[in-house]
XYZ file of C-alpha atoms in Angstrom:
638
model
C -1.994 27.177 -6.468
C -0.378 29.782 -9.107
C 2.294 30.832 -6.485
C 4.029 27.617 -6.751
C 6.596 26.697 -8.752
C 6.037 22.729 -9.275
C 3.155 22.432 -11.298
C 3.716 23.427 -14.900
C 2.030 26.084 -16.949
C -1.271 26.263 -14.419
C -2.073 22.628 -15.356
C -1.809 22.398 -18.996
C -0.339 19.148 -18.453
C -1.520 15.413 -20.187
C -1.365 12.231 -18.342
C -0.694 9.306 -20.234
C -1.351 5.320 -19.450
C -1.304 3.064 -20.618
C -3.186 -0.699 -20.621
C -3.997 -3.745 -23.277
C -6.909 -4.220 -24.669
C -8.061 -7.652 -22.119
C -7.782 -5.705 -19.099
C -10.137 -3.677 -20.196
C -12.285 -5.914 -19.222
C -12.129 -5.866 -15.967
C -14.566 -2.563 -13.293
C -11.459 -0.697 -12.992
C -10.800 -0.183 -16.171
C -14.306 1.480 -16.491
C -14.487 2.900 -12.942
C -11.737 4.719 -14.093
C -12.812 6.109 -17.349
C -16.242 7.093 -16.014
C -13.994 9.009 -12.859
C -12.044 10.658 -15.824
C -15.657 11.387 -18.070
C -17.029 12.987 -15.239
C -13.535 14.711 -14.012
C -13.410 16.039 -17.304
C -9.406 14.916 -16.276
C -6.501 15.194 -19.578
C -6.104 11.591 -19.175
C -4.940 10.183 -22.856
C -5.420 6.594 -22.004
C -3.689 3.951 -24.837
C -5.657 0.458 -25.064
C -3.435 -1.420 -27.283
C -5.234 -4.026 -28.761
C -3.433 -7.496 -29.854
C -7.118 -8.932 -30.326
C -5.224 -11.316 -27.373
C -5.462 -11.583 -23.140
C -3.278 -13.886 -22.127
C -4.158 -17.084 -24.127
C -7.951 -15.603 -24.630
C -9.145 -14.306 -28.422
C -11.059 -10.508 -27.605
C -14.499 -13.176 -28.165
C -13.621 -13.862 -25.107
C -12.851 -10.732 -23.410
C -14.729 -7.936 -25.022
C -17.904 -7.793 -26.083
C -18.458 -6.360 -29.500
C -14.598 -7.519 -29.736
C -13.679 -3.480 -29.592
C -13.505 -1.842 -26.856
C -13.914 1.520 -28.300
C -17.579 0.797 -29.657
C -18.570 -0.351 -26.669
C -16.970 3.107 -25.185
C -18.656 5.117 -27.657
C -21.435 6.128 -25.624
C -18.932 8.682 -24.067
C -17.820 10.152 -27.291
C -18.235 14.608 -26.660
C -21.292 14.660 -29.542
C -20.461 18.276 -29.736
C -23.440 20.166 -28.084
C -21.755 21.130 -25.334
C -21.480 17.631 -23.515
C -18.594 16.522 -21.168
C -17.308 13.863 -22.176
C -13.788 11.734 -24.194
C -12.571 12.175 -27.637
C -11.977 8.741 -28.873
C -9.635 8.158 -31.693
C -9.062 4.185 -33.394
C -5.624 3.935 -34.744
C -4.015 0.789 -36.708
C -0.058 -0.557 -34.403
C 1.230 -0.676 -38.005
C 0.265 2.193 -39.798
C 2.833 4.925 -38.699
C 2.201 8.142 -40.221
C -1.204 7.217 -38.910
C -0.005 7.236 -34.888
C 1.959 9.916 -35.412
C -1.297 11.899 -36.670
C -3.255 10.580 -34.041
C -0.665 10.915 -31.290
C -0.725 14.809 -31.310
C -4.240 15.609 -32.797
C -4.987 13.910 -29.068
C -2.581 14.924 -26.863
C -3.221 18.684 -28.742
C -7.461 18.457 -26.975
C -6.271 16.145 -23.915
C -4.076 19.579 -22.859
C -5.796 21.963 -24.467
C -9.441 21.162 -23.913
C -8.972 19.628 -20.688
C -10.557 16.515 -22.105
C -10.024 12.575 -21.471
C -8.830 10.807 -24.308
C -8.854 6.814 -25.111
C -6.501 5.825 -28.278
C -7.702 2.816 -29.047
C -4.750 1.398 -31.252
C -5.767 -1.999 -33.114
C -4.353 -4.647 -35.144
C -1.156 -4.553 -33.059
C 0.697 -7.908 -33.717
C 2.136 -10.469 -30.964
C 5.058 -11.663 -31.420
C 6.291 -13.801 -29.153
C 3.247 -15.023 -27.298
C 1.598 -13.799 -23.411
C 4.845 -14.467 -21.721
C 8.266 -16.685 -22.923
C 6.859 -19.580 -20.961
C 3.935 -20.489 -23.614
C 4.259 -19.553 -26.991
C 1.936 -18.331 -29.461
C 1.899 -21.508 -32.058
C -0.587 -23.278 -28.957
C -3.291 -20.782 -29.084
C -3.127 -19.062 -32.913
C -4.151 -20.181 -36.059
C -1.779 -20.981 -39.151
C -4.026 -17.390 -40.669
C -3.640 -15.292 -37.697
C 0.008 -16.238 -37.426
C 0.749 -15.751 -41.081
C -1.178 -12.042 -40.209
C 1.033 -11.415 -37.938
C 3.894 -11.934 -39.391
C 2.696 -9.688 -42.187
C 1.338 -6.654 -39.646
C 4.684 -6.486 -38.001
C 5.826 -2.755 -37.352
C 8.888 -3.259 -38.500
C 8.238 -4.251 -41.500
C 5.779 -2.390 -42.132
C 7.806 0.904 -41.688
C 10.587 -0.958 -43.567
C 8.093 -0.725 -46.297
C 6.691 2.772 -45.935
C 10.193 3.895 -45.688
C 10.766 2.697 -48.684
C 7.425 3.687 -50.846
C 7.687 7.577 -49.416
C 11.295 7.084 -50.628
C 13.119 8.418 -47.632
C 15.897 4.724 -47.699
C 16.846 2.878 -50.022
C 16.878 -1.281 -49.707
C 20.833 -0.502 -49.166
C 20.601 1.919 -46.109
C 17.736 0.134 -44.406
C 19.930 -3.027 -44.194
C 23.042 -0.781 -42.996
C 20.479 0.806 -39.969
C 19.126 -2.395 -39.416
C 22.460 -4.353 -38.716
C 23.692 -1.188 -37.127
C 20.639 -1.767 -34.834
C 21.639 -4.777 -33.973
C 25.108 -4.439 -33.227
C 24.160 -1.689 -30.901
C 22.003 -3.637 -29.319
C 24.177 -6.227 -29.450
C 26.644 -3.813 -27.317
C 24.327 -2.700 -25.477
C 23.351 -6.352 -23.788
C 26.751 -6.673 -23.300
C 27.226 -3.629 -21.339
C 23.718 -4.026 -19.138
C 25.170 -8.125 -18.692
C 28.695 -6.721 -17.027
C 26.543 -4.187 -15.245
C 24.765 -6.277 -13.524
C 27.568 -9.433 -13.474
C 30.720 -7.792 -12.217
C 30.037 -6.248 -9.199
C 28.625 -10.157 -8.933
C 31.071 -11.895 -9.716
C 33.952 -9.397 -7.648
C 31.605 -10.172 -4.339
C 31.918 -14.225 -5.757
C 35.473 -14.221 -5.937
C 35.950 -12.394 -2.780
C 33.320 -15.184 -0.672
C 35.798 -17.780 -2.655
C 38.865 -16.712 -1.231
C 37.672 -16.164 2.166
C 36.132 -19.864 2.415
C 39.454 -21.352 1.255
C 41.185 -19.925 4.040
C 39.032 -21.553 6.454
C 38.360 -24.904 5.022
C 42.743 -24.614 5.558
C 42.607 -23.319 8.315
C 39.909 -25.963 9.506
C 40.858 -28.876 8.242
C 38.077 -29.075 6.273
C 38.861 -28.624 2.735
C 37.634 -32.698 1.813
C 34.550 -32.355 3.287
C 33.294 -29.131 2.164
C 35.193 -28.755 -1.115
C 32.290 -29.311 -3.036
C 30.073 -26.763 -1.966
C 32.853 -24.523 -2.697
C 33.498 -26.008 -5.638
C 29.889 -25.058 -6.345
C 29.885 -21.779 -6.701
C 33.356 -20.855 -7.529
C 32.341 -22.444 -11.066
C 29.366 -21.339 -11.142
C 28.918 -19.691 -14.711
C 26.473 -16.677 -13.200
C 26.047 -16.875 -9.441
C 23.398 -14.766 -7.985
C 24.253 -13.514 -4.497
C 22.160 -16.062 -2.776
C 24.433 -18.301 -3.724
C 26.771 -16.899 -2.382
C 25.423 -16.332 0.622
C 23.244 -19.977 1.360
C 27.099 -21.626 0.790
C 28.584 -19.683 2.630
C 25.503 -20.037 5.777
C 26.194 -23.966 5.382
C 30.291 -23.795 5.500
C 29.661 -21.995 8.922
C 27.012 -24.173 10.175
C 29.747 -27.145 9.308
C 32.586 -25.775 11.415
C 30.203 -24.018 14.112
C 31.759 -24.226 17.545
C 35.743 -24.401 16.116
C 37.409 -21.026 16.531
C 39.576 -19.386 13.449
C 40.883 -15.573 12.300
C 39.576 -17.220 9.314
C 36.279 -18.225 10.390
C 35.663 -15.032 11.928
C 36.260 -13.270 8.715
C 33.890 -15.021 7.234
C 31.373 -14.297 9.651
C 32.516 -10.690 9.423
C 32.033 -11.096 5.205
C 28.333 -12.397 5.753
C 27.378 -9.639 7.715
C 28.484 -7.091 5.759
C 26.580 -8.969 3.054
C 23.661 -9.350 4.884
C 23.169 -5.337 5.415
C 24.394 -3.994 1.477
C 21.608 -6.832 0.793
C 18.983 -5.837 3.523
C 19.789 -2.515 1.404
C 18.874 -3.967 -1.809
C 16.204 -5.888 -1.666
C 14.889 -4.976 1.929
C 14.556 -1.147 2.075
C 12.234 2.303 1.815
C 9.185 0.309 2.785
C 8.542 2.883 5.023
C 10.035 7.192 4.292
C 13.572 7.647 5.495
C 13.207 10.707 4.461
C 13.261 13.602 7.439
C 9.939 14.416 6.812
C 9.175 11.006 8.250
C 6.415 10.699 10.672
C 9.235 9.781 13.419
C 10.927 12.364 12.583
C 7.739 15.112 12.831
C 8.149 17.239 16.241
C 5.373 16.333 19.025
C 3.732 18.876 20.038
C 1.575 18.354 23.163
C -2.512 19.910 22.549
C -3.203 22.342 24.818
C -6.450 23.710 26.572
C -8.277 26.083 27.842
C -9.336 26.141 31.375
C -13.523 25.126 31.001
C -13.606 24.745 27.565
C -16.870 23.599 27.026
C -17.291 20.027 25.634
C -18.945 19.982 21.825
C -19.109 16.947 20.161
C -16.176 14.339 18.674
C -17.232 15.612 14.871
C -16.313 19.673 16.077
C -12.839 18.898 17.458
C -12.202 17.085 13.890
C -13.716 19.690 11.990
C -12.225 22.502 13.609
C -8.412 21.137 13.172
C -9.728 20.270 9.087
C -10.666 24.132 8.604
C -7.127 25.041 10.588
C -4.807 22.745 8.261
C -6.769 23.870 5.293
C -6.043 27.526 6.206
C -2.888 27.149 6.856
C -1.719 24.725 3.706
C -3.558 25.750 0.312
C -2.144 22.344 -1.372
C -4.263 19.978 1.043
C -7.782 18.936 0.101
C -10.787 16.245 0.505
C -12.635 14.267 -1.845
C -14.986 11.557 -1.053
C -18.495 10.802 -1.115
C -20.436 13.124 1.141
C -17.799 15.201 1.898
C -18.900 17.878 -0.050
C -22.280 19.633 -0.474
C -23.335 18.143 3.308
C -20.055 17.498 4.648
C -19.238 13.635 5.353
C -22.043 11.821 6.258
C -20.987 12.389 9.962
C -20.740 16.476 9.363
C -16.435 16.505 10.296
C -16.127 19.529 6.422
C -19.657 20.824 7.706
C -19.332 23.971 6.699
C -15.888 23.919 5.166
C -16.638 23.556 0.677
C -18.739 26.681 1.564
C -15.469 28.288 3.019
C -12.471 26.746 0.808
C -14.610 26.520 -2.558
C -16.011 23.372 -4.551
C -12.430 22.044 -5.755
C -11.131 22.384 -2.208
C -13.997 20.158 -0.804
C -15.684 18.336 -3.196
C -17.829 15.126 -3.599
C -17.566 11.873 -5.719
C -19.754 9.167 -7.071
C -19.636 5.983 -5.369
C -16.038 4.776 -6.636
C -13.677 3.633 -4.012
C -11.316 2.918 -6.381
C -10.832 5.907 -8.417
C -10.829 7.755 -5.108
C -8.029 6.015 -3.975
C -6.315 6.459 -7.256
C -7.815 10.098 -8.012
C -6.007 10.459 -4.510
C -2.595 8.622 -5.161
C -2.277 10.384 -8.780
C -2.551 13.753 -6.923
C -0.536 13.433 -4.276
C 2.448 11.832 -6.999
C 1.847 15.372 -8.441
C 3.260 17.365 -4.851
C -0.215 18.002 -3.727
C -2.108 16.975 0.096
C -5.038 15.069 -0.588
C -7.634 12.982 1.993
C -9.090 11.012 0.257
C -12.338 9.876 2.019
C -13.726 5.891 1.715
C -17.173 6.560 3.591
C -17.148 3.614 5.915
C -14.836 1.076 6.703
C -16.061 -1.801 4.782
C -15.667 -0.581 1.575
C -12.176 -0.255 1.980
C -12.982 -3.246 0.015
C -13.281 -2.099 -3.236
C -10.242 0.042 -2.586
C -7.490 -2.394 -0.790
C -6.107 -3.285 -4.344
C -5.084 0.018 -5.560
C -4.045 0.109 -1.902
C -1.711 -2.828 -1.778
C -0.389 -2.721 -5.457
C -0.381 1.062 -6.057
C 0.719 2.659 -2.853
C 1.554 0.410 -0.010
C 4.475 -0.764 -2.729
C 5.147 2.795 -4.095
C 8.552 4.146 -1.820
C 9.669 0.499 -1.239
C 9.343 -0.310 -5.181
C 11.231 2.908 -6.018
C 13.604 2.587 -3.073
C 12.199 6.532 -2.455
C 12.202 7.665 -5.539
C 8.587 8.460 -5.166
C 6.075 9.415 -2.571
C 2.648 9.491 -2.741
C 1.642 11.095 0.815
C -2.155 10.404 0.994
C -4.104 9.992 3.552
C -7.888 7.874 3.157
C -10.048 8.513 5.870
C -12.483 6.321 6.392
C -14.707 5.152 10.055
C -15.654 1.539 11.366
C -15.689 -0.434 14.229
C -18.700 -0.273 16.530
C -22.082 -0.288 14.906
C -25.476 -2.098 13.763
C -25.220 -3.748 10.440
C -23.625 -6.438 7.876
C -22.221 -3.276 5.792
C -22.009 -0.318 7.940
C -19.226 -1.646 11.203
C -17.182 -3.871 9.825
C -13.357 -4.610 11.226
C -11.859 -5.945 8.867
C -8.561 -5.472 10.339
C -6.522 -8.233 9.298
C -7.041 -7.602 5.796
C -5.475 -4.265 6.402
C -2.312 -4.987 7.308
C -1.573 -8.348 5.202
C -2.495 -5.596 2.649
C -0.613 -1.993 3.078
C 2.590 -2.772 4.533
C 4.207 0.827 3.427
C 1.510 2.295 4.710
C 0.722 4.206 8.025
C -2.840 2.560 9.850
C -3.742 4.776 12.583
C -6.449 3.836 15.100
C -8.148 6.205 17.044
C -10.051 5.990 19.895
C -11.693 9.806 20.003
C -11.671 12.286 17.085
C -9.106 14.347 19.549
C -6.738 11.859 18.894
C -7.328 11.020 15.190
C -6.575 15.075 14.746
C -3.422 15.166 16.165
C -2.641 12.445 13.839
C -3.685 13.645 10.761
C -2.038 17.118 12.514
C 1.246 14.605 12.072
C 0.466 13.217 9.285
C -0.234 16.649 7.485
C 3.603 17.121 8.240
C 4.975 14.102 6.722
C 5.670 12.415 3.767
C 4.203 9.164 4.632
C 0.294 7.593 3.437
C -1.754 6.325 5.807
C -5.185 4.917 6.058
C -6.572 6.266 9.301
C -9.982 4.541 11.106
C -11.805 6.795 13.423
C -14.570 5.202 15.592
C -18.402 5.071 13.807
C -20.138 5.553 17.346
C -17.921 8.467 18.367
C -18.272 11.727 16.441
C -21.326 12.506 19.052
C -19.252 11.591 22.155
C -18.543 14.859 23.973
C -14.628 15.878 23.691
C -13.044 19.076 24.226
C -11.801 20.838 20.830
C -7.639 22.642 21.872
C -7.476 25.547 21.483
C -3.976 24.440 19.175
C -6.208 21.886 17.991
C -4.437 22.401 13.840
C -0.996 22.258 15.255
C -1.244 20.107 18.207
C 1.107 16.599 17.348
C 1.100 12.407 17.972
C 3.463 10.146 17.818
C 3.140 7.341 15.780
C 3.817 3.732 17.550
C 3.204 5.443 20.923
C 0.983 2.936 23.497
C -1.190 4.868 25.717
C -2.066 3.604 29.263
C -5.741 4.281 29.632
C -5.241 3.078 33.474
C -2.677 1.830 35.347
C -2.934 -1.737 37.313
C -0.864 -4.655 38.926
C -2.706 -8.028 37.867
C -3.833 -8.363 34.134
C -2.489 -6.010 30.972
C -5.263 -6.055 28.796
C -4.091 -4.777 25.163
C -6.873 -3.107 22.659
C -7.611 0.425 20.564
C -10.086 2.232 18.938
C -14.027 1.929 19.856
C -13.054 -1.207 21.981
C -11.005 0.748 24.775
C -14.643 2.274 26.071
C -15.573 -1.349 26.082
C -12.417 -1.968 28.027
C -12.501 0.795 30.178
C -15.810 -0.374 31.115
C -15.013 -4.011 32.287
C -12.183 -2.007 33.922
C -13.952 -0.558 36.556
C -16.161 -3.174 36.969
C -13.624 -5.646 37.819
C -11.527 -3.474 39.869
C -15.086 -3.471 42.310
C -14.317 -7.224 42.709
C -10.812 -6.823 43.592
C -8.648 -7.285 40.218
C -6.109 -4.371 39.030
C -6.602 -3.997 35.121
C -3.593 -2.078 32.621
C -5.825 -0.837 30.188
C -3.365 -0.074 27.164
C -4.706 1.791 23.388
C -1.974 1.179 21.025
C -3.599 3.806 18.886
C -0.899 2.804 16.184
C -0.546 -1.287 14.534
C 1.585 0.285 11.629
C 3.519 1.089 13.081
C 2.916 -0.704 16.306
C 4.577 -0.486 19.525
C 8.190 1.422 18.914
C 9.365 1.617 22.442
C 8.235 -1.776 23.659
C 6.066 -0.382 26.537
C 2.964 -3.072 26.443
C 6.838 -5.725 27.181
C 7.208 -3.457 30.293
C 3.684 -3.524 31.423
C 3.786 -7.308 30.687
C 7.059 -7.398 32.957
C 4.481 -6.099 35.509
C 1.634 -7.754 35.362
C 2.644 -11.286 34.125
C -0.744 -11.122 31.952
C -2.209 -9.975 29.045
C -5.200 -10.281 26.996
C -5.937 -9.032 23.267
C -8.545 -7.477 22.389
C -10.284 -5.749 19.462
C -13.191 -6.600 17.460
C -12.206 -8.407 13.699
C -12.519 -11.941 13.154
C -10.738 -14.886 15.861
C -6.997 -14.846 14.817
C -7.517 -11.614 13.186
C -5.983 -8.216 14.422
C -5.662 -9.581 18.066
C -2.676 -12.680 16.432
C -0.993 -9.762 15.133
C -0.670 -7.562 18.750
C 0.065 -10.990 20.193
C 2.729 -11.624 17.842
C 4.279 -7.956 18.457
C 4.016 -8.097 22.254
C 4.755 -11.779 22.480
C 7.424 -12.489 19.889
C 8.825 -9.064 18.388
C 9.003 -7.382 21.910
C 9.809 -11.057 23.799
C 6.854 -10.705 26.523
C 6.664 -14.448 26.772
C 9.223 -14.671 29.015
C 7.254 -12.427 32.045
C 4.370 -14.729 31.294
C 2.548 -16.269 34.355
C -0.840 -17.472 32.532
C -1.920 -18.452 29.092
C -1.881 -15.498 26.604
C -5.745 -14.929 25.830
C -6.734 -13.557 22.019
C -10.576 -11.555 22.884
C -12.106 -11.093 18.911
C -15.913 -10.720 17.330
C -17.512 -13.569 15.686
C -16.059 -15.013 12.905
C -19.011 -13.711 10.818
C -20.502 -9.637 10.061
C -22.525 -7.902 12.882
C -25.720 -8.528 12.133
C -28.186 -5.848 12.744
C -29.645 -3.853 15.724
C -27.856 -4.009 19.302
C -28.914 -7.616 20.024
C -26.615 -8.316 17.251
C -23.554 -5.393 18.054
C -23.533 -7.494 21.533
C -23.464 -10.714 20.689
C -21.202 -10.516 17.752
C -18.499 -8.174 19.628
C -16.891 -8.140 22.556
C -18.762 -6.475 25.054
C -17.541 -5.436 28.802
C -19.149 -8.830 30.036
C -17.075 -10.632 27.993
C -13.877 -8.867 28.432
C -14.745 -9.369 32.403
C -15.139 -13.259 32.440
C -11.626 -13.213 30.287
C -9.668 -11.273 32.786
C -11.735 -12.781 35.525
C -10.449 -16.500 34.659
C -7.415 -15.639 34.827
C -7.270 -14.206 37.931
C -9.522 -17.297 39.107
C -6.666 -19.716 37.591
C -4.326 -18.335 39.661
C -6.091 -17.817 43.236
C -9.513 -19.819 42.936
C -10.101 -19.630 46.295
C -10.434 -15.452 46.491
C -11.890 -15.503 42.787
C -14.309 -18.780 42.614
C -15.559 -19.284 39.018
C -19.094 -17.234 38.219
C -20.679 -20.169 36.102
C-alpha cells in the first residue's frame, strides 16, 4: 500500500479508544481485547474508572474490582510473547497522566503493541445522568472523597505546589474561564435558537393572515398564540400548529391558506433533510450510480461448481484493487468452508486473505475500522445464524454511520455470509426479519446463485456503501458457467428478475427458494396454472422500479414465499408491494404468505422438508387460489 498517499507514515499510527470501567464487563470488550492482542493492533484504550457503572458500584461489576488486575495475563512478559502493555494511573494526578500517555502512545506507535491505560480514582461529580443524583447511591464518605479528589481541585493544588501560579492568578484564570463558558453557552444557544425563532416568526405571520382571511380568529387564536409566545419553541411545535390549523380550515379556499401550505411543504422538506436524510450514500459512488455491465459468456463454456465462479470473481478483484482484503473464520489457509477463497492466500499473501478466531463481533469491527480508514474489506461471518453475534455492531456502528454523520463518514464494508436451505439448527437459519429491522442503512443482497452473487460483489466493490451478502448455502456445488468478464460485470441493486413468465399467479421469492418455486411452477403448469416467478434479488433496496406491482396487475394474484419465520420477510415484501407499490388495487384474491415454521430448522432431510416451504407447499398454496376462483376447473385436492 506504499503507493497510496492516504495512509500515514506506512501505518505507524495509533487508534485511540475510550470506555467506562463498568462497560468493560460486557463480552464485546473482552472479545475486542483478545482480538487486539492476537493481531497486535496499535490500539490505545483508556478505561476511565469512577468505581461505578450507572448507580451500581464496582463490586457488582468487575472481578477484583479492577479491570487491569484481571487483564494482567495479557501483559507482555518481556520474553518475546505478544500481549498488551498495561498502565495504571490516577485520574486526578495531572503530571502522572501526561507521563503515562506519552510513554503509552510511544510504545503503541513504534512497537505496534496494543495498550490499555486503566485510569483509576476518577470522580463522578454529577452522577450517571441528570435524572438521578449520585447522592442517592453513594455514601457520605464517598461523596466527601470525591469532593477532595476533584480533578480541578487537585490541578489547582499541583499548580500552587510547583510554583506555576499564585492564588490570585488562579482565581483570575477561573473567573475568566467562567466568563468564557458563559459567552460560549450564549453563542451556542443563539446559533441554535435564532434560526428556529426566525422560522417561528414567519409561520406566525402566515397564520395571522390566514385567521383573518378565513374568519377563524376567535376559534384558532389560542393555538397560534401558544406558538407565538413559546419562549423556546422547536420545529415540531411550528409544524404541529400549522397542520392543526390547516385541519380546521380544510375545504376553504384562500391565498393565505395556499401560502401556509407552501410554507409547510418547504418546512417538511427542510426537516426531512435535517432529520431523515443520508440513510444511504448520496455520493457519485452510491450503488445506483455504478454502471451496469452485463455478464458475458463464452460459447460452450463448461459448467463448473458455483464456488469456482466466486473464486474467479474474488481473484479478479484482488488483482484489480490492492486495497481489497478478506478476513474471517477459515477464510485463509483452507479458502473458507465452501472454498470460494481456495488458493487465494497463496497468491495474495496472508495479510490480504487471512484467518480469524471465532469472534463475529470483532470480525465485523475489524472490517468497519479498516473501511473507515480507506481500505476495502470483505468480512466473512461463516453462517447466517452466527450473524446474531455481530448484529449489534452492524446495527449501531455500521448501518447508522452515514445517517448519524449526514454523509460525513463512510465505511463500505462487505459482510459475506451464507444461509437458507440446508439441515441443522445452527447452520440453516434464515432470520431475515431480524436483519431487515436491524441494518437499515446497509444493503441486503440475497442472490439465488453464485453468478448473481459475483455480479453483486463487483458492484459493491466499486461503490461506497456497506452491504450484507447472503449466499445460498446449498448452491456452492451446483453447476454454473463462469462469465468471461467475471471480475467486471455488475448487477444493479433493487431490480427483481422474472425467472418465469406467467398469467395466473405471481410468486415473489429470493435465494434458495427460487429453485423450489421454479420446480413447483413447472408442476403447476402441468395442471394448467401459469405462474410468474420473480426473484427480488435484493431486499434492501427492494424493487425500486415497482416491477412486481406490474406483474400483479397482470395476474391479479400474489404469493410471497421465503424461509423466514411467519410474518417475517414475507410480511415485509407484502408491505412493500401492496402498500408502497399500491398493488392491492389489482388483487382478485387474498394475498398469501408462505413461510417456514416458527422454530429453527431441525436436523436431517425430513427436518428440512417439514420445517421450510417445499415444492408441494408452493403447489398447494397457488392451486388453492385458482380453486377459489374456478372450483370446477380446479377441484379441491384434499
